[in-house]
Backbone as CSV, one residue per row, in Angstrom:
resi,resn,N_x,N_y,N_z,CA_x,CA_y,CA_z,C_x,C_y,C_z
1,UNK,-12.956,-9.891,23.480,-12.424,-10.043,24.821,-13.451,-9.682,25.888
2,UNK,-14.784,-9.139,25.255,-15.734,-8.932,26.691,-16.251,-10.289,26.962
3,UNK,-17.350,-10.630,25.932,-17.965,-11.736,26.438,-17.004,-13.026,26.996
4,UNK,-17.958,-13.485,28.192,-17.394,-14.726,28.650,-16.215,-15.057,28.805
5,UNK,-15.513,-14.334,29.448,-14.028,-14.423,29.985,-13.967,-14.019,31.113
6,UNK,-13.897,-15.044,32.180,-13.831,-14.768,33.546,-12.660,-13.503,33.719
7,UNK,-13.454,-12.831,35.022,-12.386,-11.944,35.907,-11.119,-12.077,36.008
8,UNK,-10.845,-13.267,36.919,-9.994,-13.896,36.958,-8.734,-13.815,35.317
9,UNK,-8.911,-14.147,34.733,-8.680,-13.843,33.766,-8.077,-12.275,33.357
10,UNK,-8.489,-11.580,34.083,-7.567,-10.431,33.534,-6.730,-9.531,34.994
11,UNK,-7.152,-10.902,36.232,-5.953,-9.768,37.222,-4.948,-10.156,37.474
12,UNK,-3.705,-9.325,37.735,-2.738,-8.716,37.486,-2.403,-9.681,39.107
13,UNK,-2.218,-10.750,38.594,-1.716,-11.505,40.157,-0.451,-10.802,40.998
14,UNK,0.396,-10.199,40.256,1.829,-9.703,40.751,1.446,-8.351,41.616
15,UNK,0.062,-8.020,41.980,-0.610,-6.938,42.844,-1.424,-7.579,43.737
16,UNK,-1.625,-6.638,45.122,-2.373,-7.123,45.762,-3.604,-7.139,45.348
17,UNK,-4.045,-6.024,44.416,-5.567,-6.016,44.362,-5.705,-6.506,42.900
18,UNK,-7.120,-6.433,43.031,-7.879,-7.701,42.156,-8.379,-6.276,41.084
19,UNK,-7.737,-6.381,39.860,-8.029,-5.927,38.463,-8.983,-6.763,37.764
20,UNK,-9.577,-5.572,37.041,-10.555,-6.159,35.925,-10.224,-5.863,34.528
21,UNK,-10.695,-6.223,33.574,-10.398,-5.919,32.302,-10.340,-4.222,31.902
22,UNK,-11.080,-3.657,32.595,-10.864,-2.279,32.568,-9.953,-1.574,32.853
23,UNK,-9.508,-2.193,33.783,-8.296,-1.635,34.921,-6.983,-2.096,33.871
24,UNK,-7.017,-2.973,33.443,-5.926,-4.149,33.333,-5.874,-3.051,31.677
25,UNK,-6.881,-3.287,30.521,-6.659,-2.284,29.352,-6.240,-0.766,29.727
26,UNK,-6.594,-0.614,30.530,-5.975,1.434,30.659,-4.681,1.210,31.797
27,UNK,-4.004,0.510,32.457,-3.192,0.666,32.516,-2.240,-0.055,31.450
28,UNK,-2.516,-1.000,30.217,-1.395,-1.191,29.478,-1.413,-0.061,28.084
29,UNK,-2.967,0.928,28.431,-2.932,2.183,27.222,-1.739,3.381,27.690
30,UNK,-2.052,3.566,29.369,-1.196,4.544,29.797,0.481,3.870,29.706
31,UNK,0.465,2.592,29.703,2.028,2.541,29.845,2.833,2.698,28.612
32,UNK,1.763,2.298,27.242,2.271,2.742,25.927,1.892,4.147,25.921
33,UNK,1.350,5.032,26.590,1.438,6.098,26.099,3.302,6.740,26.920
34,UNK,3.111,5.870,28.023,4.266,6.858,28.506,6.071,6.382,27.888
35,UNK,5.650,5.046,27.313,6.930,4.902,26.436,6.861,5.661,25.136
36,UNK,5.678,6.276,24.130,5.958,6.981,23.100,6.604,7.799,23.706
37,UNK,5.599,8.653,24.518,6.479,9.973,25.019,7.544,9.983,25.314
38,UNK,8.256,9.309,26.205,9.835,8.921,26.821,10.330,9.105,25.241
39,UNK,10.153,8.042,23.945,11.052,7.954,22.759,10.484,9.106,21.787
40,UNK,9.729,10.057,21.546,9.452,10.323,20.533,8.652,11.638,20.985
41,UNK,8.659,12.195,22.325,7.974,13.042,22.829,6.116,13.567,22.511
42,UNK,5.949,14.244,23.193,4.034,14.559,23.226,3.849,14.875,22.056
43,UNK,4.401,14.920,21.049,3.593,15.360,19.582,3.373,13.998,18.415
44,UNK,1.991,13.482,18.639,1.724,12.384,18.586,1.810,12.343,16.695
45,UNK,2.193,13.151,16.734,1.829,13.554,14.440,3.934,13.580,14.179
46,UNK,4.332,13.366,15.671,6.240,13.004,14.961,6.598,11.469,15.577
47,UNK,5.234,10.863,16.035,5.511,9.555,15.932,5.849,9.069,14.685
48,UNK,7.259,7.946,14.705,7.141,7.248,13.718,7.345,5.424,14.034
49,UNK,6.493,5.053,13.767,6.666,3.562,14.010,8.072,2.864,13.248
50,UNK,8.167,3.805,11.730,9.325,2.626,11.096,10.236,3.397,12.126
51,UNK,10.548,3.726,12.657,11.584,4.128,12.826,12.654,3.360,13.698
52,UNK,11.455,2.045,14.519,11.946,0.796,15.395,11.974,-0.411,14.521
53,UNK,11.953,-0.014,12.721,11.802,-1.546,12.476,12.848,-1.433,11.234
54,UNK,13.485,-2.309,10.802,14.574,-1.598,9.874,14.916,-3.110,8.841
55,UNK,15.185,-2.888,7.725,15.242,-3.511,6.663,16.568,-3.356,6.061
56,UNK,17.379,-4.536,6.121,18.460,-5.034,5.335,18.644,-5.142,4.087
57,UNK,19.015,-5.522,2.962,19.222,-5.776,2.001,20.431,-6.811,1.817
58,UNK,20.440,-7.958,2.658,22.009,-8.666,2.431,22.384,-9.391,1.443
59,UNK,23.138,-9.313,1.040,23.792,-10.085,-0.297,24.734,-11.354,0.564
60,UNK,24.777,-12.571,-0.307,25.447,-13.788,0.549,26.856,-13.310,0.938
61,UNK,27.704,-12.834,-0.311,28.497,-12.477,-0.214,28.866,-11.531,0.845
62,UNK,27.702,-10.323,1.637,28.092,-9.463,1.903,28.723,-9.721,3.495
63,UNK,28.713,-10.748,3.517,29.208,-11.409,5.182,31.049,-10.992,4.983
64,UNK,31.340,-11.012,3.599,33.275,-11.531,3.625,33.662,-10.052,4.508
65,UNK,34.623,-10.137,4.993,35.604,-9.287,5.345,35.620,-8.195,4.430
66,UNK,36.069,-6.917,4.296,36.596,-5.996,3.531,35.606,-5.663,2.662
67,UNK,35.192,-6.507,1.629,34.435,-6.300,0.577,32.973,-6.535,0.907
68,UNK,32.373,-7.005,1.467,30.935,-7.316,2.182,30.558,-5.880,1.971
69,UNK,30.537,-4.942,2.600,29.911,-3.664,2.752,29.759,-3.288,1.241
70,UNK,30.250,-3.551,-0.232,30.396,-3.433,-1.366,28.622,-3.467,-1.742
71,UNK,28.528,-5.144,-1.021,27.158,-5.165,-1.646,26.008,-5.325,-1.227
72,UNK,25.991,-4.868,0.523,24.880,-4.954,0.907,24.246,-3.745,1.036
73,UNK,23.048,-3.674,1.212,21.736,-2.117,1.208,21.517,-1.901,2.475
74,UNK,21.631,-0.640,2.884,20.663,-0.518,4.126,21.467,-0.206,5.830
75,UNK,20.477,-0.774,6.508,19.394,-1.212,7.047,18.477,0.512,6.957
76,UNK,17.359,0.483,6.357,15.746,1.434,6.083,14.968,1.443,6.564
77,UNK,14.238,2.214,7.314,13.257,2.138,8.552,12.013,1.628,7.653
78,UNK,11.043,0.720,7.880,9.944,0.495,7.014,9.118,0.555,7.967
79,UNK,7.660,0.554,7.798,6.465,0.647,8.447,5.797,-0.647,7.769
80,UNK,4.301,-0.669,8.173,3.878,-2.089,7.884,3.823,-2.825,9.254
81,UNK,3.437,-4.246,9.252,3.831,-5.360,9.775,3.616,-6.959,9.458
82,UNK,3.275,-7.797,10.213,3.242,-9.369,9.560,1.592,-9.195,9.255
83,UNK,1.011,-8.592,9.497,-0.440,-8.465,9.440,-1.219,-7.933,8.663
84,UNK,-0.249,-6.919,7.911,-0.625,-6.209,7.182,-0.455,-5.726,6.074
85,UNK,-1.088,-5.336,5.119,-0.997,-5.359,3.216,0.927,-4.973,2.907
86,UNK,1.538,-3.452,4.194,2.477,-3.822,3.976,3.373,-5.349,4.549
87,UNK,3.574,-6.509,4.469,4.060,-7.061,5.259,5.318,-7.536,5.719
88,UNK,5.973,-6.843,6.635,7.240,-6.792,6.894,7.237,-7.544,8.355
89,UNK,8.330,-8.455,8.726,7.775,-9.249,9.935,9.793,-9.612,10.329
90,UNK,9.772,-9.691,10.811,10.791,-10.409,12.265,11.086,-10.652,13.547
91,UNK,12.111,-11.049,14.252,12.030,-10.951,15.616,12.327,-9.129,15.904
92,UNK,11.898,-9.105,17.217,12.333,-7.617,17.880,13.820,-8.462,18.857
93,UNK,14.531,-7.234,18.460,15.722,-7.420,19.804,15.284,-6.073,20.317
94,UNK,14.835,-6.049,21.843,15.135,-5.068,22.775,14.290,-3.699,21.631
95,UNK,14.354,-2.570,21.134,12.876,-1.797,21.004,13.338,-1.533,19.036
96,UNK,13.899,-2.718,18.795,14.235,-2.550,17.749,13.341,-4.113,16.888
97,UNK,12.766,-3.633,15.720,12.125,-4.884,14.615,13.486,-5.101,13.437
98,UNK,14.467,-5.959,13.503,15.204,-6.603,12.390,14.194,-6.746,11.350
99,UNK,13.755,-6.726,10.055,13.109,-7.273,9.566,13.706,-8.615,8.919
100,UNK,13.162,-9.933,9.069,13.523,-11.175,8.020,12.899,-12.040,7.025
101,UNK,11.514,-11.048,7.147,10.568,-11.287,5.769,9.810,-10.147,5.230
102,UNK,9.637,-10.176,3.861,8.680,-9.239,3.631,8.494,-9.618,2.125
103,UNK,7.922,-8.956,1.506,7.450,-9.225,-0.563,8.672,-8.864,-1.031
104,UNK,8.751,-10.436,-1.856,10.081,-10.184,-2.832,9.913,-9.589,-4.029
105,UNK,8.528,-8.942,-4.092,8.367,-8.084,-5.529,7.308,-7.737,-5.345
106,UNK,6.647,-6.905,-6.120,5.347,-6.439,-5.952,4.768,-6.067,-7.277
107,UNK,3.702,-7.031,-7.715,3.152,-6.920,-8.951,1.947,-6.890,-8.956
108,UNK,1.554,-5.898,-10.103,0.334,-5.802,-10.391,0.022,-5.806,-12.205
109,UNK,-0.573,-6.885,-12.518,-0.918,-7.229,-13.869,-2.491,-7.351,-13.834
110,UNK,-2.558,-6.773,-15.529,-3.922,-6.969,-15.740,-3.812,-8.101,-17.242
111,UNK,-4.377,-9.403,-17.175,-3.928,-9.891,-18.269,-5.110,-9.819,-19.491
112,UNK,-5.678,-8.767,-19.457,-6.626,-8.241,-20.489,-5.634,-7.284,-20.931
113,UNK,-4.866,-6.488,-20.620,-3.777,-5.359,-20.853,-1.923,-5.511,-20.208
114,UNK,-1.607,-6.466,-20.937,-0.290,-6.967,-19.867,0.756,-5.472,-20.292
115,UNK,0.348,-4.766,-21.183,1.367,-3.925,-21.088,1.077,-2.962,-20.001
116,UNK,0.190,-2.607,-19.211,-0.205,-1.478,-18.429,0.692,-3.032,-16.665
117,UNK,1.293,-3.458,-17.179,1.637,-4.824,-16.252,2.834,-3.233,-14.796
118,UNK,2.831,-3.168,-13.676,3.664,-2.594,-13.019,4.381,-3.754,-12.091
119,UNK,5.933,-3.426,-11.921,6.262,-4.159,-11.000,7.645,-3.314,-10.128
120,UNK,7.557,-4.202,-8.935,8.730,-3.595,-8.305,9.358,-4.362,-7.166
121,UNK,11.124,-4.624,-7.410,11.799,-5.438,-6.638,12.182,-4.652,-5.589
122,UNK,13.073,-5.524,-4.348,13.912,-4.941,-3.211,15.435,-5.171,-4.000
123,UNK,15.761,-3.549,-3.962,17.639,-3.803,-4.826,17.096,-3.275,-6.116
124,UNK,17.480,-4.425,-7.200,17.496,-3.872,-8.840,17.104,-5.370,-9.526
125,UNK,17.474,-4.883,-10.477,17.304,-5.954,-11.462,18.784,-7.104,-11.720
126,UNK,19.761,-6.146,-11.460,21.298,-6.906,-11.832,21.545,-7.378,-10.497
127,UNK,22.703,-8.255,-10.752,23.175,-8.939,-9.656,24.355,-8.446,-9.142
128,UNK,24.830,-7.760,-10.009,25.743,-7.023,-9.971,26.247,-5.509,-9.415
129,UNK,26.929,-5.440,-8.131,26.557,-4.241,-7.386,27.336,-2.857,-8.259
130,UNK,28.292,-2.959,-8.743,28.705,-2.250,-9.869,27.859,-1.281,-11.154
131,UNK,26.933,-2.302,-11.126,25.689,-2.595,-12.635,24.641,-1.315,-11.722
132,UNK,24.458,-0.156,-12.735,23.103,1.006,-12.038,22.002,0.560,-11.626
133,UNK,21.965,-0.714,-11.950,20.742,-1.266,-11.528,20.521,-2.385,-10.745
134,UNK,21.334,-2.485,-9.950,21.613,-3.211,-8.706,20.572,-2.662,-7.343
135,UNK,20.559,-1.616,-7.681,19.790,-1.229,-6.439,18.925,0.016,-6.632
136,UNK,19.007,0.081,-7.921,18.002,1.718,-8.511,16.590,1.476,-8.198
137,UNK,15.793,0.162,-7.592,14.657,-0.109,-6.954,14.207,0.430,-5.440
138,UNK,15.318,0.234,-5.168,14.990,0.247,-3.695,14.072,1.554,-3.249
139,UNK,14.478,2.799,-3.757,13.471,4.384,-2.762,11.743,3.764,-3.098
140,UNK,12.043,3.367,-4.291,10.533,3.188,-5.504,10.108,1.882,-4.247
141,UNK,10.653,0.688,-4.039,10.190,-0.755,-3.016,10.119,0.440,-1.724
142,UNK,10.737,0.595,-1.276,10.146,1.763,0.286,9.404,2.541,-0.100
143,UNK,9.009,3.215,-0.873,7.661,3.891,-1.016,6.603,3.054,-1.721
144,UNK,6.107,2.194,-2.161,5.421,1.306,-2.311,5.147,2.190,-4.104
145,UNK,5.741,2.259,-4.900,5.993,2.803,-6.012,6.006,1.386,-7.014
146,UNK,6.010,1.494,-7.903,5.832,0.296,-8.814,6.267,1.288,-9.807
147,UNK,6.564,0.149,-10.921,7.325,0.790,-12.425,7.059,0.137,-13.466
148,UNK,6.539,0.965,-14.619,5.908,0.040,-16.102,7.445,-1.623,-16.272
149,UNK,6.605,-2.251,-16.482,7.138,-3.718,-16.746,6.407,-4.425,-18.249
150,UNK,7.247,-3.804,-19.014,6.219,-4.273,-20.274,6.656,-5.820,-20.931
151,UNK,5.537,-6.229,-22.169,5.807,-7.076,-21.929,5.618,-7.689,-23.661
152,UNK,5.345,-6.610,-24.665,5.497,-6.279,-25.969,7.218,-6.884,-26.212
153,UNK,7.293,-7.219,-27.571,8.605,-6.549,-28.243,9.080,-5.378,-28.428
154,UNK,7.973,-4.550,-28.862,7.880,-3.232,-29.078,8.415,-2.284,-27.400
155,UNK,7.919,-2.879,-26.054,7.571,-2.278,-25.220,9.368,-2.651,-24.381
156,UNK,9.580,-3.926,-25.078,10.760,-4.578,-23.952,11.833,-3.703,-25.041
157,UNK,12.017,-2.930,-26.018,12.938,-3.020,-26.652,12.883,-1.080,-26.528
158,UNK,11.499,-0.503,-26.096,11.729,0.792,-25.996,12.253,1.486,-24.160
159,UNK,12.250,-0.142,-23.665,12.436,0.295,-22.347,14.025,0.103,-21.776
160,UNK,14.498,-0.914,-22.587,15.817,-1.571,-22.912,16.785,-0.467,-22.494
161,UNK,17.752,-0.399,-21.734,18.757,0.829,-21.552,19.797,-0.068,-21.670
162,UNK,20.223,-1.314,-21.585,21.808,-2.115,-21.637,21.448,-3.680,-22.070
163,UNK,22.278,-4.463,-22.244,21.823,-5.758,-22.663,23.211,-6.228,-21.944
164,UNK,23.378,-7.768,-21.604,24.281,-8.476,-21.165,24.602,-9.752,-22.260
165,UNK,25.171,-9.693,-22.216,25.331,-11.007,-23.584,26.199,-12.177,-23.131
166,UNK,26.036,-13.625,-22.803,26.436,-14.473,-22.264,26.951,-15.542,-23.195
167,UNK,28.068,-15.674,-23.824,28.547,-16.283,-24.329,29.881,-17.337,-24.488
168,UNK,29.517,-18.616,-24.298,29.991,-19.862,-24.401,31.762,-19.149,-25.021
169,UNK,32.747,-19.504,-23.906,34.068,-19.762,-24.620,33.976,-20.286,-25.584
170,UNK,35.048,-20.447,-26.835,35.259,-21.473,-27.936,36.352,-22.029,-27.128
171,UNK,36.281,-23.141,-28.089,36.890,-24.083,-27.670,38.494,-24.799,-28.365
């Protein structure tokens, strides 16, 4: 933003006087400094950024009447943004971030060693909000935590805690 960008360019037409890029950057540093302070007061180490940006968990279902609240998560302050390794992104309403995207899993495999494989969802593994593992992911997905994901017989069968078994009516 230094080189070659006219004056013009950075004054503040809605004033009588004629700003420069200097003028124009330290008064938009002082005006974010004086909205932390207003929300979060002078102790710059109890700032928290997630604390304006917040994460849903909605289930389709969770729109119905009565039962909706059954199966949705949340809303969780996250940090991050669209820019960045964490990436969490939506519109802002007013001093609040909805979030409406972010990683639907987070994996890390080595395929020289797939058993050392870690992974980690938003929610659980079941679909089922009932089922312990509907949402036993989620503290582990907000702390950026990952969990052995093996990928052995040996490894899928020592990690195994329930099985579901799907079977065809007779007829």
């Amino acid at each position: 933003l230094e080189g070659g960008l006219s004056a013009e360019l950075w004054d503040d037409v809605s004033t009588p006087a004629r700003e420069d890029r200097h003028a124009i950057v330290a008064h938009a540093l002082e005006a974010a400094w004086r909205d932390g302070v207003a929300r979060w007061g002078e102790d710059v180490a109890r700032w928290r950024y997630a604390e304006m940006r917040r994460l849903s968990l909605d289930h389709p279902l969770g729109t119905l009447p009565v039962i909706g609240r059954w199966f949705n998560r949340g809303p969780f302050p996250v940090a991050g943004s669209a820019t960045s390794v964490l990436a969490f992104g939506g519109p802002w309403r007013g001093e609040v971030q909805q979030i409406a995207y972010g990683p639907s899993m987070r994996l890390v495999t080595d395929a020289a060693e797939p058993e050392a494989t870690r992974v980690v969802m938003p929610g659980g593994q079941s679909g089922h909000p009932g089922d312990p593992h509907y949402d036993d992911q989620i503290d582990d997905y907000l702390a950026n935590r990952v969990r052995p994901f093996p990928w052995s017989e040996e490894g899928i069968a020592a990690a195994t805690v329930s099985r579901l078994r799907l079977v065809p009516a007779s007829k």
